[in-house]
Structure formats: structure tokens, C-alpha cells
């Protein structure tokens, strides 16, 4: 398993995937930094500066949410299906290694890459925003809790993509998982809008349903909530509209996400194990 | 001892006819074994089942004394897939290192270089696979199959991308492996290559074994044609010679000497010659018609005539 994990890490480095993704992420963070500098000094009114800082923080985190999901899809999407198509795995699997070890090796190796990516992106955005607007977020524990949600989102998307890679062709898999993440976001946004505008349960049902299908959006909104800790002024999460988190998911959703990810991983292991190559 | 033994190995893909239908095969240790058959015969499916890439529907197999489902035989087995590609971002020497790590065997620099030399890639160890031609990739695949000093090497179309020099080198390599006691299981469409190196063969078609045995037995056993050149037969001797054979088995060709072609089992030949000599005929030459593996292959599949 360690051999395959090591190989997956070397692959991302050799393919210059990390360099490209890392370079673009630093470019994004630089632009975010410059943007916040050019926005101008916020007025010396406490709530106004806070609202402005929070808005830009949410903007950055929304970008991080999308970029994390895309990165996880792209890095996992070809991990099995492409290696079956081009015959790479045909030379590996007859070696004395179980298929689940190959799959878990890939999951751990690529998961570490996602971890590095999410860490740079998340902490980069939070630190840049903090540097400009002062303390917008809660304490270190709040930041770490939000980071955990983001990381879980990245790993969850990667795991679902890994499962797809054992089931279907590379391109189909990429399209399906990306669409699922987008649908989850739309469902979550409708739920937020519904909470603001419509007292009926329809929007909530849509939000819950999409969150159960793939809980990425729930994790994102929970991260927004966690990040603020006790700092949130009343209405901060409402003010962000569809990007906010009026009814943040609780710990149950985190547990569900972990179980969901474990289930997807087990399904991937099982499907890869019984598949004829 | 048997390197491979399959017992009723069967693979039926969903909605299809059996790709392999109760295959019973035996490959003895230390021999070079050739698996033959037309396209779609089930050869690759059989090989993939043996190395764990495809799951059989029924039946079992033992590889190097172990169940083929265990990992143990895979520690002593090298495999070259038919359609494969190594990660293009790896260097050739890294491919070998990777396989050594998968096998959990140490591999020294000298050993690695020796393997590359064996397949003619000693000058390309530091190059990335993406720059390799198909033939070079195939050579590298053979080297990877030899990592860890395997007792059994299963090669699926090892020379399909090689030029005649490469094919000759691979034939030479297979003979060296045999001399070293390695069992070689060769799946190849190139019958001339098989004919050059194999000790025994199996022919499968539509998932069933049509023949298994020694190659020499396949080519020289059974009824074959022999061309006999006799001294001139006088009119008295001719009917007596003719009486030795059922009607139609002799084709006469009078060109001063008497030339005749007979079809019989190899074991019948000494009797025939002594009978001819007993009748007073002078036997100058007995020449078997050459039967190539390709002729035999086509004949067994009903596509050619003896």
C-alpha cells in the first residue's frame, strides 16, 4: 500500500500537477491579497469594517470551496479508470498486492495532496483577510474546525470521484461528480434563500435532499458558521444571502459526511475488487 | 513438478458465450509452453485469470503449487501483459525499482542494469518511458517481468511490437531462461516464434482446449506424408509394392527412378521400409513433408489440409 501511495505522490509531482495547481493557487491568493489592498481602507466603524471583511472572506471561501472540489475531482478522476484503459494497472495487479491495497494506497497518496492543497488555499484566504480587516473569525479552534470541514469536503469529493473511477469512464466520472457538487451547492443556496423568503418547507427539503446525496455544500456552510465562532454579529450569516449559512448543519452532518465517505471508499474497494480487467 | 495446472477453469462474461470453457491445462516446470489459438479463442482471458486480473466463473488453478487466488505464487511470477503502458513520467530504471518494491525484493544498481542490458536497454535506463517506442516499452516490460528472479514468467504477446532482431533476441532470452530453470508461458500469435522455442503447446479455440502436448509430437506425430525415392521398379515388382498400401495411398511419379508419396504414422515407417527392401526395392530417400506449426495450426482449426 505504501508503495502505491508513494507512487501516487511521485506521479502528482512528476506530472507537474502540484506545480501547476500550486502556482495557480498562489496566483489566486496574490490576486485576493491585491484586491483587498485596492479595496481601500475600511471606514473606522466597527460593524462596517467587520461586514466588509466578512463579505470578502466569504467571497474567498466560496472560491476555495469551488476550487477544492474541482481540484479533488481532477486529481482523483483518472486514478483507476485511466490506468485500466492504458494498461498501467495490468502490470501492477499481478504483483503480490491485493487490490484494496492498491486502491487505499491511491486514496491516501492523493488524499495527502488534497490536504496540502486545501491547507494552502484555506489558510491563505483566512490569513490574507485577517491581515487586512483584523480579527473577523473566531479563535484558532474555530479556524481549525472550519478547516476540518473544508478538508473533509475535499476528501469526500475525492473519494466519490475514486468510486466513479472504478465504475465508469474518466470523462463521464468527472462530469457526474462535478455536476453533483454543483447541484449540492444549488440545493444549499435554495435552502438559504428559502429561509429568507419563503416559510414553506419545500426549499428546506431540496437542501436536505441534495446534502444527503452529496454533503459537500453542507460542509461548506458549516465551515462558514464554524469559522466565525462567537464573533458573528447578528445577521452576518443572513447578510450573505445564498452564500451564507442561516441554518448551519450540525455535528450530525459531519458524522454523516464521514460515514458517507467511508461508505463510498468501501464501495470503491469492493467494486474494484470484483471487477474484471 | 507442475508450474501451472488448471482444472475446469471457466469464464463466462455476462450475456456472452464462455470465453473459457472448462480449461484443463498442465504446464511443467522448466519448460517453455506456448498457448495458441485464433483471435477470440480465450487465450488472454485464460492468462488474465491465472494472474488474477480476471475472476473465473468456475474452476480452479494452481500456480507454482499454490492456489492462484493466493499472493504467494505472485511473488515468484513475472508477467508481461499484452496491452500495457508504464507510467510515461517514470524513467525506465524507476519502473524496475517500482516492481522490485511491489515484490518487496531488494534490487541493486548492478542487477537493475543487468536486466536492462538483457533486453537491450542498458543505454536508456535514465530516460523517461514517454520517449520510448512501442518496441522499447515491450523490452522494458520483459525486463520488469524478470524483476525478482521469477520461477515462472508469463508473457502475453512479448514480440508483437518487435522487429526481427528484437524477436530473435527475445527467443534467445527465452532459451536462456529455460536453461536457468525458469518456466516460460508464452501466449503468441507469431507461430514461427513459438515453433522456435516451445517445448509444448496447447491450442484453444472458442474457449476449449483442442490439443495439448509436446510440440514435436504435434508436428511429427500422427499421420504425415513421406516422400520415398526408390530405384526403378520392374513390372513384376510394381504390383507387389502397390499391394502393400490401400488403394489411393500411393501417388506414382515415374522419372526413371520411382517416386512415391505415402501418408502414414511415423511409427509405421520402419516396417514399410523393411517390407520394400524385402520385396527387392532399393530405398534411396525417405523425406518427410515439412509441416510447420502454422500448417498444423490451420489444419487443427479446420482451415487447411494436410
Coordinates of C-alpha atoms in Angstrom, one line a residue:
Chain A
X1 CA 0.0 0.0 0.0
X2 CA 2.8 2.4 0.9
X3 CA 4.5 1.7 -2.5
X4 CA 1.3 2.7 -4.3
X5 CA 0.8 5.7 -2.1
X6 CA 4.4 6.8 -2.7
X7 CA 3.9 6.3 -6.5
X8 CA 0.7 8.4 -6.4
X9 CA 2.6 11.2 -4.7
X10 CA 5.5 11.0 -7.2
X11 CA 3.0 11.0 -10.0
X12 CA 1.5 14.3 -9.0
X13 CA 4.9 15.8 -8.7
X14 CA 6.2 14.4 -12.0
X15 CA 3.1 15.4 -13.9
X16 CA 3.7 18.9 -12.6
X17 CA 0.1 18.8 -11.3
X18 CA 1.0 20.2 -8.0
X19 CA 3.3 22.8 -9.5
X20 CA 0.5 23.9 -11.9
X21 CA -2.2 23.8 -9.2
X22 CA 0.1 25.3 -6.6
X23 CA 1.2 28.1 -9.0
X24 CA -2.4 29.0 -9.9
X25 CA -3.4 28.9 -6.2
X26 CA -0.6 31.3 -5.3
X27 CA -1.7 33.5 -8.2
X28 CA -5.3 33.4 -6.8
X29 CA -4.1 34.2 -3.3
X30 CA -2.0 37.1 -4.7
X31 CA -4.9 38.5 -6.6
X32 CA -7.1 38.1 -3.5
X33 CA -4.4 40.0 -1.5
X34 CA -4.1 42.7 -4.1
X35 CA -7.8 43.0 -4.4
X36 CA -8.2 43.5 -0.7
X37 CA -5.4 46.1 -0.7
X38 CA -7.0 48.0 -3.5
X39 CA -10.4 47.9 -1.9
X40 CA -9.2 50.7 0.3
X41 CA -9.1 51.2 4.0
X42 CA -12.4 50.4 5.6
X43 CA -14.1 53.2 7.5
X44 CA -13.3 53.3 11.1
X45 CA -16.8 52.0 12.0
X46 CA -16.6 48.7 13.8
X47 CA -19.6 46.9 12.2
X48 CA -18.9 48.3 8.8
X49 CA -15.3 47.0 8.7
X50 CA -16.4 43.7 10.1
X51 CA -19.2 43.3 7.5
X52 CA -16.8 44.2 4.7
X53 CA -14.1 41.8 5.9
X54 CA -16.7 39.1 6.3
X55 CA -18.0 39.6 2.8
X56 CA -14.6 39.3 1.3
X57 CA -13.8 36.3 3.5
X58 CA -16.9 34.6 2.3
X59 CA -16.1 35.5 -1.3
X60 CA -12.7 34.0 -0.9
X61 CA -14.0 30.9 0.8
X62 CA -16.6 30.4 -1.9
X63 CA -13.8 30.4 -4.4
X64 CA -11.9 28.0 -2.2
X65 CA -15.0 25.7 -2.0
X66 CA -15.3 25.5 -5.8
X67 CA -11.5 25.2 -6.3
X68 CA -11.2 22.4 -3.7
X69 CA -14.0 20.4 -5.3
X70 CA -12.6 20.9 -8.8
X71 CA -9.1 20.0 -7.6
X72 CA -10.2 16.9 -5.9
X73 CA -12.2 15.8 -8.9
X74 CA -9.3 16.4 -11.3
X75 CA -6.7 14.7 -9.2
X76 CA -8.8 11.6 -8.5
X77 CA -10.7 11.3 -11.7
X78 CA -8.2 9.3 -13.7
X79 CA -6.7 7.4 -10.8
X80 CA -8.2 4.0 -11.7
X81 CA -10.2 4.2 -15.0
X82 CA -7.4 5.8 -17.0
X83 CA -4.9 3.3 -15.6
X84 CA -7.1 0.4 -16.6
X85 CA -7.6 1.9 -20.1
X86 CA -4.0 2.4 -20.8
X87 CA -2.9 -0.9 -19.2
X88 CA -0.8 0.6 -16.4
X89 CA -2.7 -1.5 -13.7
X90 CA -2.4 -4.7 -15.8
X91 CA 1.3 -4.7 -14.9
X92 CA 0.8 -3.8 -11.2
X93 CA -2.1 -6.0 -10.1
X94 CA -0.4 -9.4 -10.8
X95 CA 2.2 -8.5 -8.3
X96 CA 1.8 -9.7 -4.7
X97 CA -0.5 -6.9 -3.7
X98 CA -4.2 -7.0 -3.0
X99 CA -6.5 -4.7 -5.0
X100 CA -7.8 -3.0 -1.9
X101 CA -4.2 -2.1 -1.0
X102 CA -3.7 -0.5 -4.4
X103 CA -6.9 1.5 -4.0
X104 CA -6.3 2.6 -0.5
X105 CA -2.7 3.5 -1.5
X106 CA -4.1 5.8 -4.1
X107 CA -6.6 7.2 -1.8
X108 CA -4.1 8.0 0.9
X109 CA -1.5 9.4 -1.6
X110 CA -3.9 11.6 -3.4
X111 CA -5.7 12.5 -0.2
X112 CA -2.4 13.9 1.1
X113 CA -2.1 16.0 -2.0
X114 CA -5.7 17.3 -1.4
X115 CA -4.7 18.0 2.2
X116 CA -1.8 20.2 1.1
X117 CA -3.9 22.0 -1.4
X118 CA -6.8 22.7 0.9
X119 CA -4.4 23.9 3.7
X120 CA -2.6 26.4 1.4
X121 CA -5.9 27.7 0.0
X122 CA -7.9 27.9 3.2
X123 CA -5.3 29.3 5.5
X124 CA -4.1 31.6 2.7
X125 CA -7.5 33.2 2.3
X126 CA -8.2 33.5 6.0
X127 CA -4.8 35.0 6.8
X128 CA -5.0 37.5 4.0
X129 CA -8.4 38.6 5.1
X130 CA -7.4 38.8 8.7
X131 CA -4.3 40.8 7.8
X132 CA -6.5 43.4 6.0
X133 CA -9.5 43.6 8.2
X134 CA -8.3 42.4 11.6
X135 CA -10.0 39.6 13.5
X136 CA -13.0 38.6 11.6
X137 CA -13.1 34.9 12.6
X138 CA -13.2 33.2 15.9
X139 CA -10.2 31.8 17.7
X140 CA -7.8 29.2 16.5
X141 CA -10.2 26.4 17.3
X142 CA -12.9 28.0 15.2
X143 CA -10.5 28.3 12.3
X144 CA -9.3 24.7 12.7
X145 CA -12.9 23.5 12.9
X146 CA -13.7 25.3 9.6
X147 CA -10.5 24.0 8.1
X148 CA -11.6 20.4 9.1
X149 CA -14.9 20.9 7.2
X150 CA -13.1 22.2 4.1
X151 CA -10.7 19.3 4.3
X152 CA -13.5 16.8 4.7
X153 CA -15.2 18.4 1.7
X154 CA -12.1 17.9 -0.5
X155 CA -11.6 14.3 0.7
X156 CA -15.2 13.5 0.3
X157 CA -15.3 14.7 -3.3
X158 CA -12.0 12.8 -4.0
X159 CA -13.5 9.6 -2.6
X160 CA -16.7 9.9 -4.6
X161 CA -14.5 10.5 -7.7
X162 CA -12.4 7.5 -6.8
X163 CA -15.5 5.4 -6.6
X164 CA -16.6 6.8 -10.0
X165 CA -13.2 5.9 -11.4
X166 CA -13.7 2.3 -10.6
X167 CA -17.2 2.3 -12.1
X168 CA -17.1 4.4 -15.3
X169 CA -15.0 6.2 -17.9
X170 CA -12.8 9.1 -16.9
X171 CA -14.8 11.8 -18.6
X172 CA -18.2 10.6 -17.5
X173 CA -17.0 10.4 -13.9
X174 CA -15.6 13.9 -14.0
X175 CA -18.8 15.3 -15.4
X176 CA -21.0 13.4 -13.0
X177 CA -19.1 14.3 -9.8
X178 CA -18.6 18.0 -10.8
X179 CA -22.3 18.2 -11.6
X180 CA -23.2 16.6 -8.3
X181 CA -21.2 19.2 -6.4
X182 CA -22.8 22.0 -8.3
X183 CA -26.3 20.5 -7.7
X184 CA -25.5 20.3 -4.0
X185 CA -24.5 23.9 -4.0
X186 CA -27.6 25.0 -5.8
X187 CA -29.7 22.9 -3.4
X188 CA -27.9 24.5 -0.4
X189 CA -28.4 28.0 -1.9
X190 CA -32.1 27.4 -2.4
X191 CA -32.4 26.3 1.1
X192 CA -30.7 29.6 2.3
X193 CA -32.9 31.7 0.0
X194 CA -36.0 29.8 1.2
X195 CA -35.1 30.5 4.8
X196 CA -35.0 34.2 3.9
X197 CA -38.0 34.5 1.7
X198 CA -40.3 31.5 2.0
X199 CA -41.6 29.9 5.2
X200 CA -42.7 26.7 3.3
X201 CA -40.7 23.5 3.7
X202 CA -40.0 22.9 0.0
X203 CA -36.7 24.7 0.0
X204 CA -35.5 23.0 3.1
X205 CA -36.4 19.6 1.6
X206 CA -34.5 20.4 -1.5
X207 CA -31.5 21.5 0.6
X208 CA -31.6 18.4 2.7
X209 CA -32.0 16.1 -0.2
X210 CA -29.1 17.4 -2.1
X211 CA -27.0 17.4 1.1
X212 CA -27.8 13.8 1.6
X213 CA -26.9 12.9 -1.9
X214 CA -23.5 14.6 -1.5
X215 CA -22.9 16.6 1.6
X216 CA -20.3 19.0 0.2
X217 CA -22.5 22.1 0.4
X218 CA -23.5 21.3 4.0
X219 CA -19.8 21.0 4.9
X220 CA -19.1 24.4 3.2
X221 CA -21.9 26.2 5.0
X222 CA -20.9 24.6 8.3
X223 CA -17.4 25.8 7.8
X224 CA -18.6 29.3 7.3
X225 CA -20.5 29.1 10.5
X226 CA -17.7 27.4 12.4
X227 CA -15.2 30.0 11.2
X228 CA -17.0 32.9 12.9
X229 CA -17.3 31.2 16.3
X230 CA -18.8 33.6 18.7
X231 CA -17.6 36.6 16.7
X232 CA -20.6 36.7 14.4
X233 CA -22.7 39.8 14.8
X234 CA -26.4 39.1 14.5
X235 CA -27.4 38.8 10.9
X236 CA -23.9 38.2 9.5
X237 CA -24.8 34.8 8.1
X238 CA -28.1 36.2 6.8
X239 CA -26.5 39.0 5.0
X240 CA -24.5 36.7 2.8
X241 CA -27.8 35.5 1.2
X242 CA -27.4 32.3 -0.8
X243 CA -23.7 32.2 0.2
X244 CA -24.5 32.3 3.9
X245 CA -25.5 29.8 6.4
X246 CA -28.7 30.7 8.2
X247 CA -29.3 27.2 9.4
X248 CA -25.8 25.7 9.6
X249 CA -25.7 21.9 9.6
X250 CA -24.8 20.4 13.0
X251 CA -22.4 17.7 14.1
X252 CA -24.7 15.1 12.7
X253 CA -23.9 16.2 9.2
X254 CA -20.2 15.9 9.9
X255 CA -20.8 12.4 11.2
X256 CA -22.9 11.7 8.1
X257 CA -20.2 13.0 5.9
X258 CA -17.5 10.8 7.5
X259 CA -19.8 7.7 7.2
X260 CA -20.7 8.7 3.7
X261 CA -17.0 9.0 2.7
X262 CA -16.2 5.7 4.4
X263 CA -19.1 4.0 2.6
X264 CA -18.0 5.4 -0.7
X265 CA -14.5 4.2 -0.1
X266 CA -15.7 0.7 0.8
X267 CA -17.9 0.6 -2.2
X268 CA -14.9 1.6 -4.4
X269 CA -12.8 -1.1 -2.8
X270 CA -15.5 -3.7 -3.3
X271 CA -16.2 -2.7 -6.9
X272 CA -12.5 -2.6 -7.8
X273 CA -12.0 -6.0 -6.2
X274 CA -14.7 -7.8 -8.2
X275 CA -14.0 -6.0 -11.5
X276 CA -12.6 -8.0 -14.4
X277 CA -9.7 -6.2 -16.1
Chain B
X1 CA 6.6 -30.7 -10.8
X2 CA 3.9 -28.6 -12.4
X3 CA 4.3 -24.9 -12.8
X4 CA 0.6 -24.4 -13.8
X5 CA -2.3 -26.7 -13.6
X6 CA -5.8 -25.6 -14.3
X7 CA -8.9 -27.6 -13.5
X8 CA -12.1 -26.8 -15.3
X9 CA -11.3 -23.1 -15.5
X10 CA -14.2 -21.3 -16.9
X11 CA -15.1 -17.7 -17.6
X12 CA -18.4 -16.6 -18.9
X13 CA -18.8 -12.8 -19.3
X14 CA -22.3 -11.5 -18.7
X15 CA -24.5 -12.1 -21.7
X16 CA -21.9 -13.9 -23.7
X17 CA -20.7 -17.3 -24.7
X18 CA -18.0 -18.8 -22.4
X19 CA -14.6 -17.1 -23.1
X20 CA -13.0 -20.1 -21.4
X21 CA -14.9 -23.4 -21.1
X22 CA -13.6 -25.9 -18.6
X23 CA -10.0 -25.4 -19.5
X24 CA -7.7 -28.2 -18.2
X25 CA -4.1 -27.4 -18.8
X26 CA -0.8 -28.5 -17.4
X27 CA 2.5 -26.6 -17.8
X28 CA 5.5 -28.5 -16.5
X29 CA 8.2 -26.7 -14.6
X30 CA 11.2 -25.7 -16.6
X31 CA 9.6 -25.9 -20.0
X32 CA 8.7 -23.2 -22.5
X33 CA 5.0 -23.6 -23.1
X34 CA 3.1 -22.0 -26.0
X35 CA -0.6 -21.1 -25.8
X36 CA -2.0 -20.9 -29.3
X37 CA -5.4 -20.0 -30.7
X38 CA -7.1 -17.7 -33.1
X39 CA -8.4 -14.3 -32.1
X40 CA -11.1 -14.5 -29.5
X41 CA -10.2 -18.1 -28.6
X42 CA -10.0 -17.2 -24.9
X43 CA -6.2 -17.1 -24.6
X44 CA -5.9 -13.7 -23.0
X45 CA -8.8 -14.4 -20.7
X46 CA -7.1 -17.6 -19.5
X47 CA -3.8 -15.7 -18.9
X48 CA -5.6 -13.0 -17.0
X49 CA -7.4 -15.5 -14.8
X50 CA -4.0 -17.1 -14.0
X51 CA -2.5 -13.8 -12.9
X52 CA -5.6 -12.5 -11.0
X53 CA -6.7 -9.8 -13.4
X54 CA -10.0 -11.6 -14.2
X55 CA -12.1 -13.6 -11.9
X56 CA -13.1 -17.1 -13.1
X57 CA -16.8 -18.1 -13.2
X58 CA -15.9 -21.7 -12.2
X59 CA -12.9 -24.0 -11.8
X60 CA -9.6 -23.6 -10.1
X61 CA -5.9 -23.4 -10.9
X62 CA -2.6 -24.0 -9.1
X63 CA 0.4 -21.9 -9.9
X64 CA 3.8 -23.0 -8.6
X65 CA 2.0 -25.3 -6.2
X66 CA -0.3 -22.6 -4.7
X67 CA -3.9 -21.7 -5.4
X68 CA -3.9 -18.9 -8.0
X69 CA -6.0 -16.8 -5.7
X70 CA -3.2 -16.5 -3.2
X71 CA -0.5 -13.9 -3.2
X72 CA 2.3 -16.5 -2.7
X73 CA 2.7 -17.5 -6.3
X74 CA 2.8 -13.9 -7.5
X75 CA 6.0 -13.4 -5.5
X76 CA 7.7 -15.9 -7.8
X77 CA 5.9 -14.9 -11.0
X78 CA 6.7 -12.4 -13.7
X79 CA 4.0 -11.2 -16.1
X80 CA 4.1 -9.1 -19.3
X81 CA 0.6 -8.0 -20.3
X82 CA -0.4 -7.8 -23.9
X83 CA -1.6 -4.3 -24.0
X84 CA 0.1 -2.2 -21.3
X85 CA 1.8 1.0 -20.8
X86 CA 4.1 2.0 -18.0
X87 CA 3.6 5.5 -16.4
X88 CA 5.2 7.8 -19.0
X89 CA 6.6 10.1 -16.3
X90 CA 8.8 7.3 -14.9
X91 CA 12.3 6.5 -16.0
X92 CA 13.0 3.0 -17.2
X93 CA 15.1 2.2 -14.2
X94 CA 12.4 3.6 -11.9
X95 CA 9.9 1.2 -13.5
X96 CA 12.1 -1.7 -12.4
X97 CA 12.6 -0.2 -9.0
X98 CA 8.8 0.1 -8.6
X99 CA 8.3 -3.5 -9.5
X100 CA 11.0 -4.5 -7.1
X101 CA 9.2 -2.6 -4.3
X102 CA 5.9 -4.2 -5.2
X103 CA 7.7 -7.6 -4.9
X104 CA 9.4 -6.4 -1.7
X105 CA 12.8 -7.6 -3.0
X106 CA 16.0 -5.5 -2.9
X107 CA 17.5 -4.7 -6.3
X108 CA 21.0 -3.4 -6.6
X109 CA 22.1 -1.0 -9.3
X110 CA 24.1 -3.7 -11.0
X111 CA 21.1 -6.0 -11.0
X112 CA 18.9 -3.3 -12.5
X113 CA 21.5 -2.5 -15.1
X114 CA 21.9 -6.2 -15.9
X115 CA 18.1 -6.5 -16.5
X116 CA 18.2 -3.5 -18.8
X117 CA 21.2 -5.0 -20.6
X118 CA 19.4 -8.3 -21.1
X119 CA 16.6 -6.6 -23.1
X120 CA 18.9 -4.2 -24.9
X121 CA 18.0 -1.0 -22.9
X122 CA 21.2 -0.5 -20.9
X123 CA 21.7 2.9 -22.5
X124 CA 18.2 4.0 -21.8
X125 CA 17.8 3.4 -18.1
X126 CA 17.7 7.1 -17.3
X127 CA 15.2 8.0 -20.0
X128 CA 11.5 8.6 -19.3
X129 CA 9.1 6.0 -20.7
X130 CA 7.2 8.6 -22.6
X131 CA 10.1 8.8 -25.0
X132 CA 10.1 5.0 -25.6
X133 CA 8.9 3.4 -28.8
X134 CA 6.4 0.6 -28.5
X135 CA 9.2 -1.9 -29.1
X136 CA 11.3 -0.3 -26.3
X137 CA 8.3 -0.4 -24.0
X138 CA 7.9 -4.1 -24.8
X139 CA 11.5 -4.7 -23.9
X140 CA 11.1 -2.8 -20.7
X141 CA 8.0 -4.9 -20.0
X142 CA 10.0 -8.1 -20.4
X143 CA 12.7 -6.7 -18.0
X144 CA 10.0 -5.8 -15.5
X145 CA 8.6 -9.3 -15.7
X146 CA 12.1 -10.6 -14.8
X147 CA 12.5 -8.5 -11.7
X148 CA 13.0 -10.6 -8.6
X149 CA 14.2 -13.7 -10.4
X150 CA 10.8 -15.3 -11.1
X151 CA 10.4 -19.1 -11.4
X152 CA 7.6 -18.6 -13.8
X153 CA 7.3 -16.0 -16.5
X154 CA 4.0 -15.4 -18.3
X155 CA 4.5 -13.4 -21.5
X156 CA 1.4 -12.3 -23.4
X157 CA 2.5 -11.4 -27.0
X158 CA 6.0 -10.4 -26.0
X159 CA 7.3 -9.8 -29.5
X160 CA 4.3 -8.2 -31.2
X161 CA 6.0 -4.8 -31.4
X162 CA 9.5 -6.0 -32.0
X163 CA 11.5 -6.0 -35.3
X164 CA 13.1 -9.3 -36.4
X165 CA 16.2 -8.6 -34.5
X166 CA 14.2 -7.9 -31.3
X167 CA 12.2 -11.1 -31.9
X168 CA 15.5 -13.1 -32.3
X169 CA 16.8 -11.6 -29.1
X170 CA 13.7 -12.4 -27.2
X171 CA 13.8 -16.0 -28.5
X172 CA 17.4 -16.2 -27.3
X173 CA 16.4 -14.7 -23.9
X174 CA 13.6 -17.3 -23.5
X175 CA 16.1 -20.1 -24.2
X176 CA 18.4 -18.6 -21.5
X177 CA 15.6 -18.5 -19.1
X178 CA 14.8 -22.2 -19.8
X179 CA 18.4 -23.1 -19.2
X180 CA 18.2 -21.3 -15.9
X181 CA 15.3 -23.5 -14.9
X182 CA 12.6 -20.8 -15.4
X183 CA 9.2 -21.9 -16.7
X184 CA 8.0 -19.7 -19.6
X185 CA 4.3 -19.5 -20.5
X186 CA 4.2 -17.8 -23.9
X187 CA 1.0 -16.5 -25.5
X188 CA 1.8 -15.5 -29.0
X189 CA 0.3 -15.1 -32.4
X190 CA 3.7 -15.4 -34.0
X191 CA 3.7 -19.1 -34.6
X192 CA 7.3 -19.1 -36.0
X193 CA 8.5 -17.7 -32.7
X194 CA 6.6 -20.4 -30.8
X195 CA 7.9 -23.1 -33.1
X196 CA 11.5 -21.9 -32.4
X197 CA 11.4 -22.0 -28.7
X198 CA 8.5 -24.0 -27.3
X199 CA 8.7 -27.5 -25.8
X200 CA 5.0 -28.0 -25.5
X201 CA 1.9 -26.2 -26.8
X202 CA -1.8 -26.0 -26.2
X203 CA -4.3 -25.0 -28.9
X204 CA -7.6 -23.5 -27.8
X205 CA -10.5 -22.3 -29.8
X206 CA -13.9 -21.0 -28.7
X207 CA -12.7 -21.4 -25.1
X208 CA -12.0 -25.1 -25.4
X209 CA -8.7 -26.9 -25.5
X210 CA -8.3 -28.7 -28.8
X211 CA -4.8 -30.0 -28.2
X212 CA -2.2 -30.1 -25.6
X213 CA 1.1 -31.9 -25.8
X214 CA 4.7 -31.7 -27.0
X215 CA 5.4 -29.5 -30.0
X216 CA 7.4 -32.2 -31.6
X217 CA 4.5 -34.6 -31.2
X218 CA 2.2 -32.1 -32.7
X219 CA 4.4 -31.5 -35.7
X220 CA 5.8 -35.0 -36.2
X221 CA 3.2 -37.3 -34.6
X222 CA 0.1 -38.6 -36.3
X223 CA -0.4 -39.3 -40.0
X224 CA 2.1 -37.5 -42.1
X225 CA 3.2 -37.5 -45.7
X226 CA 6.5 -39.0 -46.6
X227 CA 8.2 -38.9 -50.0
X228 CA 10.1 -42.0 -50.9
X229 CA 12.5 -42.3 -53.7
X230 CA 13.1 -45.9 -54.8
X231 CA 15.2 -47.4 -57.6
X232 CA 13.4 -48.3 -60.8
X233 CA 10.7 -51.0 -60.2
X234 CA 10.1 -53.6 -62.9
X235 CA 6.6 -54.6 -63.9
X236 CA 6.7 -57.6 -61.7
X237 CA 7.7 -55.7 -58.6
X238 CA 5.3 -52.8 -59.0
X239 CA 2.0 -54.6 -58.2
X240 CA 3.7 -56.2 -55.2
X241 CA 4.7 -52.8 -53.8
X242 CA 1.3 -51.5 -54.6
X243 CA -0.3 -54.3 -52.7
X244 CA 1.4 -53.0 -49.5
X245 CA -0.9 -50.0 -49.4
X246 CA -4.6 -49.4 -49.6
X247 CA -5.8 -48.1 -52.9
X248 CA -5.2 -44.4 -53.4
X249 CA -2.5 -44.1 -50.8
X250 CA 0.4 -44.1 -53.3
X251 CA 1.0 -41.5 -55.9
X252 CA 3.4 -42.7 -58.5
X253 CA 5.8 -40.4 -60.2
X254 CA 8.0 -42.2 -62.8
X255 CA 11.0 -40.3 -63.6
X256 CA 13.5 -43.1 -64.2
X257 CA 13.5 -43.8 -60.5
X258 CA 10.3 -44.4 -58.7
X259 CA 9.0 -41.7 -56.5
X260 CA 6.0 -42.3 -54.3
X261 CA 4.2 -40.3 -51.6
X262 CA 2.6 -42.1 -48.7
X263 CA 0.6 -41.0 -45.8
X264 CA 1.2 -42.9 -42.6
X265 CA 2.1 -42.8 -38.9
X266 CA 5.8 -42.2 -38.2
X267 CA 5.9 -45.5 -36.3
X268 CA 4.9 -47.4 -39.4
X269 CA 7.9 -46.1 -41.4
X270 CA 10.5 -48.7 -40.4
X271 CA 8.1 -51.6 -41.2
X272 CA 7.3 -50.1 -44.6
X273 CA 11.0 -49.7 -45.5
X274 CA 11.8 -53.2 -44.4
X275 CA 8.9 -54.5 -46.5
X276 CA 10.1 -52.6 -49.5
X277 CA 13.6 -53.8 -49.1
X278 CA 12.2 -57.4 -48.6
X279 CA 10.5 -57.1 -52.0
X280 CA 13.8 -56.2 -53.5
X281 CA 13.2 -52.4 -53.9
X282 CA 16.1 -50.1 -53.4
X283 CA 15.1 -47.3 -51.0
X284 CA 17.3 -44.2 -51.7
X285 CA 15.5 -41.5 -49.8
X286 CA 12.7 -41.1 -47.2
X287 CA 11.8 -37.4 -46.8
X288 CA 9.0 -36.2 -44.5
X289 CA 6.9 -33.4 -45.9
X290 CA 7.7 -30.4 -43.8
X291 CA 4.8 -29.4 -41.5
X292 CA 5.2 -26.0 -40.0
X293 CA 3.4 -25.0 -36.8
X294 CA 1.3 -22.7 -39.0
X295 CA 0.3 -25.7 -41.2
X296 CA -0.6 -27.7 -38.1
X297 CA -2.4 -24.7 -36.5
X298 CA -4.6 -24.2 -39.6
X299 CA -5.1 -27.9 -40.0
X300 CA -6.3 -28.3 -36.4
X301 CA -8.7 -25.4 -36.8
X302 CA -10.1 -26.9 -40.0
X303 CA -8.7 -24.1 -42.1
X304 CA -6.1 -26.1 -44.0
X305 CA -5.3 -29.5 -45.4
X306 CA -2.5 -31.9 -44.7

